[in-house]
mmCIF file of C-alpha atoms in Angstrom:
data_model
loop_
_atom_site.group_PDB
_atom_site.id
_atom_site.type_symbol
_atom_site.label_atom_id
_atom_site.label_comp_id
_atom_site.label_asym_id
_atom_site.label_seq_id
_atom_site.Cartn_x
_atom_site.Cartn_y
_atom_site.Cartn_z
ATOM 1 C CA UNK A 1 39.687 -0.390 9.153
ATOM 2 C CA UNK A 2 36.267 0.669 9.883
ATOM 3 C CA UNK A 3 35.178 2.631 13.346
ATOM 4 C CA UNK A 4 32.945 0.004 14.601
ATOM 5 C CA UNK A 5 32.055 -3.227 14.566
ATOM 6 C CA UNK A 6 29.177 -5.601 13.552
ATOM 7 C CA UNK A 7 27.510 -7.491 16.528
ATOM 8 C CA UNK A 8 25.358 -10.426 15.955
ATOM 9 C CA UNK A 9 21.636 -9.850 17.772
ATOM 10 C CA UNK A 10 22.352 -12.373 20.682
ATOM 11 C CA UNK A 11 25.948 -11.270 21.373
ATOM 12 C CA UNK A 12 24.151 -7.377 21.636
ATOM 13 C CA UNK A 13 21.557 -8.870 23.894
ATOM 14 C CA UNK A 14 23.664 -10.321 26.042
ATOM 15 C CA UNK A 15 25.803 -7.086 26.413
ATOM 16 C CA UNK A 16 22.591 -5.374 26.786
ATOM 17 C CA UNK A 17 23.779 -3.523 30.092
ATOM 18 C CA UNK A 18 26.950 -1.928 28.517
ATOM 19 C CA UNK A 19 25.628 -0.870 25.353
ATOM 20 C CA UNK A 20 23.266 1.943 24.692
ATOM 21 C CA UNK A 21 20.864 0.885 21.818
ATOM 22 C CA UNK A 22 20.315 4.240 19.242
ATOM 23 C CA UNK A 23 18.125 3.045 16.789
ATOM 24 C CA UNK A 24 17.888 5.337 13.007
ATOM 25 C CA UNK A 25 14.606 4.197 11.585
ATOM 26 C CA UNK A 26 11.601 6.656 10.792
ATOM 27 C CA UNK A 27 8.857 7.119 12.766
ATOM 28 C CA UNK A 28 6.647 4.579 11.328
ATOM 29 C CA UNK A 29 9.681 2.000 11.639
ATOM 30 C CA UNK A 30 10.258 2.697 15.488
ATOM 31 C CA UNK A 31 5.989 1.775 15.948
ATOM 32 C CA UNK A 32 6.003 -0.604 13.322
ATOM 33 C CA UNK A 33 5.551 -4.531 13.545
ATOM 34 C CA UNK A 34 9.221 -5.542 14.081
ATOM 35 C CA UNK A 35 9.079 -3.220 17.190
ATOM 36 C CA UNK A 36 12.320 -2.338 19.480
ATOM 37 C CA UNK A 37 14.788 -3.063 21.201
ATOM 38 C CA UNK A 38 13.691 -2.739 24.587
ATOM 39 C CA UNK A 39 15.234 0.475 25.815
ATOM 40 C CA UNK A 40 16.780 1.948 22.946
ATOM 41 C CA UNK A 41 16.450 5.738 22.154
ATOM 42 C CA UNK A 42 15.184 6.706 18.816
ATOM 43 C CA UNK A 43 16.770 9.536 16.994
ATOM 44 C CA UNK A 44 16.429 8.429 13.251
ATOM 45 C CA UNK A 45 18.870 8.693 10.827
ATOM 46 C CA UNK A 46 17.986 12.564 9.032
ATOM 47 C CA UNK A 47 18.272 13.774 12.688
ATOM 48 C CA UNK A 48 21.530 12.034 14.182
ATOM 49 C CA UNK A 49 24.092 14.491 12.757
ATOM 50 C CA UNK A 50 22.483 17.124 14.512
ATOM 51 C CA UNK A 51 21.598 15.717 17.571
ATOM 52 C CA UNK A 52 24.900 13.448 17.974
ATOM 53 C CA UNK A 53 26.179 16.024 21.074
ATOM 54 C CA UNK A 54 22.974 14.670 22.927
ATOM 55 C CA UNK A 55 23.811 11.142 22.779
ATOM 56 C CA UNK A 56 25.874 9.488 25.731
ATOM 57 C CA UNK A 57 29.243 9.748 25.734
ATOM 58 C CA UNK A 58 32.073 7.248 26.919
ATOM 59 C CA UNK A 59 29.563 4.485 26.503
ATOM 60 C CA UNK A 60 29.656 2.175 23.600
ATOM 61 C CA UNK A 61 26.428 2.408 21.118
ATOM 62 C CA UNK A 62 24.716 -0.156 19.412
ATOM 63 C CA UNK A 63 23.320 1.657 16.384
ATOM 64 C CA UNK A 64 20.149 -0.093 15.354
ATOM 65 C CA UNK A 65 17.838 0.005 12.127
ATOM 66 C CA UNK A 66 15.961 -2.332 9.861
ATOM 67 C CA UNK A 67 18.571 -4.796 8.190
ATOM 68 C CA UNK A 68 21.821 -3.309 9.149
ATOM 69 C CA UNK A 69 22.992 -0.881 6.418
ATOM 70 C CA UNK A 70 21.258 2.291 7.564
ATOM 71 C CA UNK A 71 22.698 2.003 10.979
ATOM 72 C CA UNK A 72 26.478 1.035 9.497
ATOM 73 C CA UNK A 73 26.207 4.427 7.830
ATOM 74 C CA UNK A 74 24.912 5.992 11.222
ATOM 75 C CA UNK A 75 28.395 4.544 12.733
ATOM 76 C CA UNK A 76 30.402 6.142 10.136
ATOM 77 C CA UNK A 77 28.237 9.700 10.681
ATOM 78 C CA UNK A 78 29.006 9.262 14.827
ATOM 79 C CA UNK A 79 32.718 8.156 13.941
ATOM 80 C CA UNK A 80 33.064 11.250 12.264
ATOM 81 C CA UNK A 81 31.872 13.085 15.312
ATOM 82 C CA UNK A 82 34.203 11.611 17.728
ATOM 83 C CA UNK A 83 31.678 9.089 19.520
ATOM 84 C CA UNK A 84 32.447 5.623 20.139
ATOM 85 C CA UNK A 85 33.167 2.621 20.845
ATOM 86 C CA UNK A 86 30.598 2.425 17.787
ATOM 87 C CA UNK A 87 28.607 -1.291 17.082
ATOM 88 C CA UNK A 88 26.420 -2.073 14.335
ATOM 89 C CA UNK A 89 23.218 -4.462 14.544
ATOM 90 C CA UNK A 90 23.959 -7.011 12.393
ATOM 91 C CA UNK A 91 21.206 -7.842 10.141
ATOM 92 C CA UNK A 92 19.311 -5.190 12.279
ATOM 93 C CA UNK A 93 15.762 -5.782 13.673
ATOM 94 C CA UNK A 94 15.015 -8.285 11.520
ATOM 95 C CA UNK A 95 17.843 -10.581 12.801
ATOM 96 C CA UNK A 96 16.795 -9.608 16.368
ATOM 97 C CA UNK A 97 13.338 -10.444 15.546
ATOM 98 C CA UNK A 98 14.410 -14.206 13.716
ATOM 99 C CA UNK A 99 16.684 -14.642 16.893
ATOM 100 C CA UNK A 100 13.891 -14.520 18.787
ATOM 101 C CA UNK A 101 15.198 -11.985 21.492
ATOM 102 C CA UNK A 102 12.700 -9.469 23.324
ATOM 103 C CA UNK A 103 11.429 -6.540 21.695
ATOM 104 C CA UNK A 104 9.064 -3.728 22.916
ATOM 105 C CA UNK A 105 6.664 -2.300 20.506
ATOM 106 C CA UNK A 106 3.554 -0.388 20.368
ATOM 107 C CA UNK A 107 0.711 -2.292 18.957
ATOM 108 C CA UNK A 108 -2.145 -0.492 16.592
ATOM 109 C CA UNK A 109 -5.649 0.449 18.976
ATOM 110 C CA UNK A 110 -7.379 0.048 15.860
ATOM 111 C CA UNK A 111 -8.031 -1.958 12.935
ATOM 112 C CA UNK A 112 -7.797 1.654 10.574
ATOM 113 C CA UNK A 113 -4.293 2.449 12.268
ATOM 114 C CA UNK A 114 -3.269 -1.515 11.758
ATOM 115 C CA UNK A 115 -3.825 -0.874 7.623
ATOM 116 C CA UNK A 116 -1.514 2.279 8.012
ATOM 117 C CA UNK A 117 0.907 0.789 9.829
ATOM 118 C CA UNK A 118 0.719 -2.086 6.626
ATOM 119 C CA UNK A 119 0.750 0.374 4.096
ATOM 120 C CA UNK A 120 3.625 2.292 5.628
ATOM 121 C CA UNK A 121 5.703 -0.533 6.002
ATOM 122 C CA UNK A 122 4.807 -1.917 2.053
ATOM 123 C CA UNK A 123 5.710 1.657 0.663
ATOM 124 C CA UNK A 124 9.111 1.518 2.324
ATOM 125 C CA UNK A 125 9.858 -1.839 1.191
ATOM 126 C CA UNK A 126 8.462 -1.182 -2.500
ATOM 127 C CA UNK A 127 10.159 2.527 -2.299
ATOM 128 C CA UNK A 128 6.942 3.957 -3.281
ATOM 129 C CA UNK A 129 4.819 6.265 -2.287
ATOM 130 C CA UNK A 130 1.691 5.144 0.211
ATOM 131 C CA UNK A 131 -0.756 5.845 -2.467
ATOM 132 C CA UNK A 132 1.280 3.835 -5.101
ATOM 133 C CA UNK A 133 1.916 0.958 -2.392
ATOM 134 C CA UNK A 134 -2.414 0.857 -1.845
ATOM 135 C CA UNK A 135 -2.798 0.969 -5.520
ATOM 136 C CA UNK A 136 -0.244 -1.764 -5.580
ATOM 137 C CA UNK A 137 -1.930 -3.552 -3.359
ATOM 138 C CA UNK A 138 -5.753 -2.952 -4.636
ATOM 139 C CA UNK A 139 -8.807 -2.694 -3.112
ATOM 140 C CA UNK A 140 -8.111 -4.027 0.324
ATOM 141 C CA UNK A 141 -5.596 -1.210 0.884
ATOM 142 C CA UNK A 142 -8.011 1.271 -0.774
ATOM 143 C CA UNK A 143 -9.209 3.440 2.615
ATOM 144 C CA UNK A 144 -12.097 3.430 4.000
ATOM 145 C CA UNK A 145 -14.539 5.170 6.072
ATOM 146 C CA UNK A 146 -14.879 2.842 8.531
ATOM 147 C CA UNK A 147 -11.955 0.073 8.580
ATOM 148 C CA UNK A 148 -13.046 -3.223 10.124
ATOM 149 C CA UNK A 149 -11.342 -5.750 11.921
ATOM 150 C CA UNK A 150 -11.582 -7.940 8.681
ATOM 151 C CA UNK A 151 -10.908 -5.391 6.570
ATOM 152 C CA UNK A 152 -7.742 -5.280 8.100
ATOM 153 C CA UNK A 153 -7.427 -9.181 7.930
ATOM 154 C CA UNK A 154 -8.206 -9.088 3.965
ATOM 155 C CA UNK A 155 -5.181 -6.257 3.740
ATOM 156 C CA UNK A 156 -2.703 -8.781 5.693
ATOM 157 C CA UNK A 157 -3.582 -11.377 2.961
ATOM 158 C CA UNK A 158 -3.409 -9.503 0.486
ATOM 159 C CA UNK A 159 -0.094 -7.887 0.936
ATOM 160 C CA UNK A 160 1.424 -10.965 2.185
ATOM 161 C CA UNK A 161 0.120 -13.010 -1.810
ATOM 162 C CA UNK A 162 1.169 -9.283 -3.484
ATOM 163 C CA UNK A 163 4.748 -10.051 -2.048
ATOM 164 C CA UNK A 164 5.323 -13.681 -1.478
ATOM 165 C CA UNK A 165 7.290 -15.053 -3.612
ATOM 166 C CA UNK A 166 10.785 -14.956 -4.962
ATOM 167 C CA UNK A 167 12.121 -11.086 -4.048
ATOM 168 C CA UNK A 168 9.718 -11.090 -0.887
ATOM 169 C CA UNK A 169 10.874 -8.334 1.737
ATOM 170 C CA UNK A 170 13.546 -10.136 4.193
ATOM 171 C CA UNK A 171 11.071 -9.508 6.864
ATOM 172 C CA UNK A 172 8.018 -10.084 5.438
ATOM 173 C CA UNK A 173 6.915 -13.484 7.311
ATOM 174 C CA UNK A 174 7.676 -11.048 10.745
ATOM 175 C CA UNK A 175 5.284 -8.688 10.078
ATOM 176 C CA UNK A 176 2.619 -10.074 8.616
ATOM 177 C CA UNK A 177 2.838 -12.356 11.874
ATOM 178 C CA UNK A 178 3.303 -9.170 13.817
ATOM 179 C CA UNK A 179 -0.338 -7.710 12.323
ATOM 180 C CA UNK A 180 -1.954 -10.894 12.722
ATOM 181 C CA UNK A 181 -1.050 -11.002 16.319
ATOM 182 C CA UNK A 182 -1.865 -7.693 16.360
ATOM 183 C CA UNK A 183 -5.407 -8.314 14.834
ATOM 184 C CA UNK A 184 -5.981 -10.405 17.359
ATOM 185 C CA UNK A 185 -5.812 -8.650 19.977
ATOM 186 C CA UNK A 186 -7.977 -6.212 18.806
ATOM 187 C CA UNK A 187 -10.265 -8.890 18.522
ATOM 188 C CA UNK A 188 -9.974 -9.385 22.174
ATOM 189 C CA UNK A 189 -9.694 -5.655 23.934
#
């Protein structure tokens, strides 16, 4: 028997006001393209053994991440602890995302800080480093001085043709149409 369960992104929507959403991804992750769930508190993963005796108790969690499996071992660290009832995201943000349920997210102010966001999210998906994910990648990951708003269109191509294909990122289609909506509202600040 495990000490939580899995809950599909609709049925954790709906229960919205009697869960408290904890989501475990890095940094980059929690202001990345697949964004949030709206109201959720972000203590990733490295830090959630030591601050578990900050998070609410007699409440159940919803412990959030990417696809699912970082936040089922987040339940097992907070089952350890003593918290509960525990509930796992299932599929994580990208099912949220796909289900098509609200998310909050921080978009890039520039077109320099839209390519970092894009190499971030390619070196976690490729496990490699960001250098080795540009390199990867080529010349329209390669930084510049001055990034341009079609620079930053010519690096959403070109990661989206480096990865399409079969083995593609789960969540690939989301966030190059996160950066492209993204792009375009650069375009019209």
């Amino acid at each position: 028997m495990t000490a939580y369960d899995d809950v599909a992104p609709r049925d954790a929507h709906a229960r919205a006001g009697e869960l408290t959403a904890i989501d475990v991804r890095e940094p980059n992750e929690w202001d990345g393209a697949l964004g949030r769930v709206p109201g959720a508190l972000h203590v990733p993963l490295g830090e959630l053994a030591a601050r578990a005796d900050a998070l609410p108790r007699g409440r159940a969690l919803l412990l959030v991440c990417r696809s699912g499996r970082r936040s089922a071992a987040a339940c097992e660290t907070l089952a350890a602890r003593g918290l509960g009832p525990l509930h796992n995201l299932e599929g994580g943000m990208i099912a949220w995302c796909r289900a098509g349920l609200p998310v909050e997210r921080r978009d890039p102010s520039t077109p320099a800080a839209l390519v970092d966001g894009l190499v971030a999210w390619l070196a976690q998906v490729t496990m490699q480093t960001p250098d080795a994910a540009r390199a990867r990648v080529g010349d329209a990951l390669a930084p510049r001085a001055s990034t341009t708003r079609d620079d930053a269109a010519r690096a959403i191509d070109a990661v989206e043709a480096a990865l399409a294909g079969d083995g593609a990122p789960a969540d690939l289609d989301l966030v190059v149409a996160s950066y492209r909506r993204a792009l375009r509202a650069l375009g019209a600040g």
